[in-house]
Amino acid sequence: MSLLQLGDDAILDTTDGVGIIMDTREGVYFQLNPVATLMVQAAMSCETVEEAVRELEHRIDASAEVLRTGLGKLVDQLAEHRLLARADMPR
């Protein structure tokens, strides 16, 4: 099971390496820069934070600590808007 999944009302589009998460409930969208897009994709395809960070280290020129911190902040922001949820948490 992946670490994170999209919220019930969210759709992710990653055209041209730029991510857009659409909130179908509110009718708004959030544009992600290329690094944030990679972070969301890693979190949705990996089972743990450490696995996601290892995957990101191969694609982004940053330390594991910087990636871990950035991933945590991004997830917090998107979860606040109910766009992402931990896969093991009830929704």
mmCIF file of C-alpha atoms in Angstrom:
data_model
loop_
_atom_site.group_PDB
_atom_site.id
_atom_site.type_symbol
_atom_site.label_atom_id
_atom_site.label_comp_id
_atom_site.label_asym_id
_atom_site.label_seq_id
_atom_site.Cartn_x
_atom_site.Cartn_y
_atom_site.Cartn_z
ATOM 1 C CA MET A 1 0.000 0.000 0.000
ATOM 2 C CA SER A 2 1.323 3.427 -0.855
ATOM 3 C CA LEU A 3 2.247 5.986 1.783
ATOM 4 C CA LEU A 4 -0.275 8.519 0.448
ATOM 5 C CA GLN A 5 -3.256 8.567 -1.839
ATOM 6 C CA LEU A 6 -5.333 11.288 -3.396
ATOM 7 C CA GLY A 7 -8.245 12.633 -1.419
ATOM 8 C CA ASP A 8 -11.702 11.400 -2.373
ATOM 9 C CA ASP A 9 -12.459 14.518 -4.427
ATOM 10 C CA ALA A 10 -8.992 15.055 -5.936
ATOM 11 C CA ILE A 11 -7.616 14.292 -9.388
ATOM 12 C CA LEU A 12 -3.898 14.501 -10.296
ATOM 13 C CA ASP A 13 -2.701 15.448 -13.786
ATOM 14 C CA THR A 14 1.056 15.406 -14.457
ATOM 15 C CA THR A 15 1.201 16.695 -18.017
ATOM 16 C CA ASP A 16 4.638 17.995 -19.056
ATOM 17 C CA GLY A 17 6.168 17.278 -15.630
ATOM 18 C CA VAL A 18 4.038 19.909 -13.916
ATOM 19 C CA GLY A 19 1.400 18.557 -11.571
ATOM 20 C CA ILE A 20 -2.072 19.890 -11.141
ATOM 21 C CA ILE A 21 -4.309 18.573 -8.396
ATOM 22 C CA MET A 22 -7.939 19.390 -9.040
ATOM 23 C CA ASP A 23 -10.407 19.507 -6.189
ATOM 24 C CA THR A 24 -13.673 18.447 -7.819
ATOM 25 C CA ARG A 25 -15.677 19.239 -4.674
ATOM 26 C CA GLU A 26 -14.555 22.871 -4.448
ATOM 27 C CA GLY A 27 -13.958 23.420 -8.162
ATOM 28 C CA VAL A 28 -10.406 24.698 -7.676
ATOM 29 C CA TYR A 29 -6.973 23.464 -8.675
ATOM 30 C CA PHE A 30 -3.475 23.620 -7.230
ATOM 31 C CA GLN A 31 -0.466 23.775 -9.534
ATOM 32 C CA LEU A 32 2.664 21.961 -8.382
ATOM 33 C CA ASN A 33 6.154 22.831 -9.556
ATOM 34 C CA PRO A 34 8.222 19.973 -11.060
ATOM 35 C CA VAL A 35 9.913 19.106 -7.727
ATOM 36 C CA ALA A 36 6.600 19.026 -5.847
ATOM 37 C CA THR A 37 5.167 16.860 -8.625
ATOM 38 C CA LEU A 38 8.007 14.352 -8.191
ATOM 39 C CA MET A 39 7.451 14.381 -4.428
ATOM 40 C CA VAL A 40 3.728 13.653 -4.752
ATOM 41 C CA GLN A 41 4.396 10.862 -7.245
ATOM 42 C CA ALA A 42 7.015 9.302 -4.956
ATOM 43 C CA ALA A 43 4.704 9.479 -1.945
ATOM 44 C CA MET A 44 1.926 7.833 -3.933
ATOM 45 C CA SER A 45 4.152 5.021 -5.220
ATOM 46 C CA CYS A 46 6.231 4.239 -2.110
ATOM 47 C CA GLU A 47 5.208 2.560 1.131
ATOM 48 C CA THR A 48 7.333 4.625 3.546
ATOM 49 C CA VAL A 49 8.781 8.117 3.824
ATOM 50 C CA GLU A 50 12.303 6.690 3.694
ATOM 51 C CA GLU A 51 11.538 4.773 0.505
ATOM 52 C CA ALA A 52 10.111 7.949 -1.065
ATOM 53 C CA VAL A 53 13.186 9.949 -0.006
ATOM 54 C CA ARG A 54 15.525 7.321 -1.510
ATOM 55 C CA GLU A 55 13.594 7.473 -4.785
ATOM 56 C CA LEU A 56 13.730 11.278 -4.782
ATOM 57 C CA GLU A 57 17.504 11.297 -4.106
ATOM 58 C CA HIS A 58 17.978 9.657 -7.519
ATOM 59 C CA ARG A 59 15.989 12.395 -9.264
ATOM 60 C CA ILE A 60 16.582 15.603 -7.283
ATOM 61 C CA ASP A 61 19.939 17.121 -6.330
ATOM 62 C CA ALA A 62 19.298 17.572 -2.600
ATOM 63 C CA SER A 63 20.185 15.850 0.656
ATOM 64 C CA ALA A 64 17.906 13.271 2.221
ATOM 65 C CA GLU A 65 17.133 15.665 5.082
ATOM 66 C CA VAL A 66 16.109 18.488 2.727
ATOM 67 C CA LEU A 67 13.921 16.087 0.736
ATOM 68 C CA ARG A 68 12.334 14.639 3.890
ATOM 69 C CA THR A 69 11.539 18.126 5.218
ATOM 70 C CA GLY A 70 10.188 19.337 1.879
ATOM 71 C CA LEU A 71 8.061 16.235 1.440
ATOM 72 C CA GLY A 72 6.625 16.651 4.928
ATOM 73 C CA LYS A 73 5.719 20.306 4.359
ATOM 74 C CA LEU A 74 4.155 19.581 0.973
ATOM 75 C CA VAL A 75 2.099 16.697 2.328
ATOM 76 C CA ASP A 76 0.912 18.836 5.250
ATOM 77 C CA GLN A 77 -0.211 21.614 2.886
ATOM 78 C CA LEU A 78 -2.038 19.263 0.538
ATOM 79 C CA ALA A 79 -3.612 17.294 3.389
ATOM 80 C CA GLU A 80 -4.883 20.545 4.900
ATOM 81 C CA HIS A 81 -6.907 21.042 1.710
ATOM 82 C CA ARG A 82 -7.977 17.352 1.717
ATOM 83 C CA LEU A 83 -6.116 16.709 -1.521
ATOM 84 C CA LEU A 84 -3.888 13.973 -0.115
ATOM 85 C CA ALA A 85 -4.419 11.523 2.712
ATOM 86 C CA ARG A 86 -2.268 8.906 4.378
ATOM 87 C CA ALA A 87 -3.317 5.609 2.870
ATOM 88 C CA ASP A 88 -3.562 3.961 6.305
ATOM 89 C CA MET A 89 -5.822 6.649 7.806
ATOM 90 C CA PRO A 90 -9.618 6.665 7.614
ATOM 91 C CA ARG A 91 -11.086 9.425 5.438
#
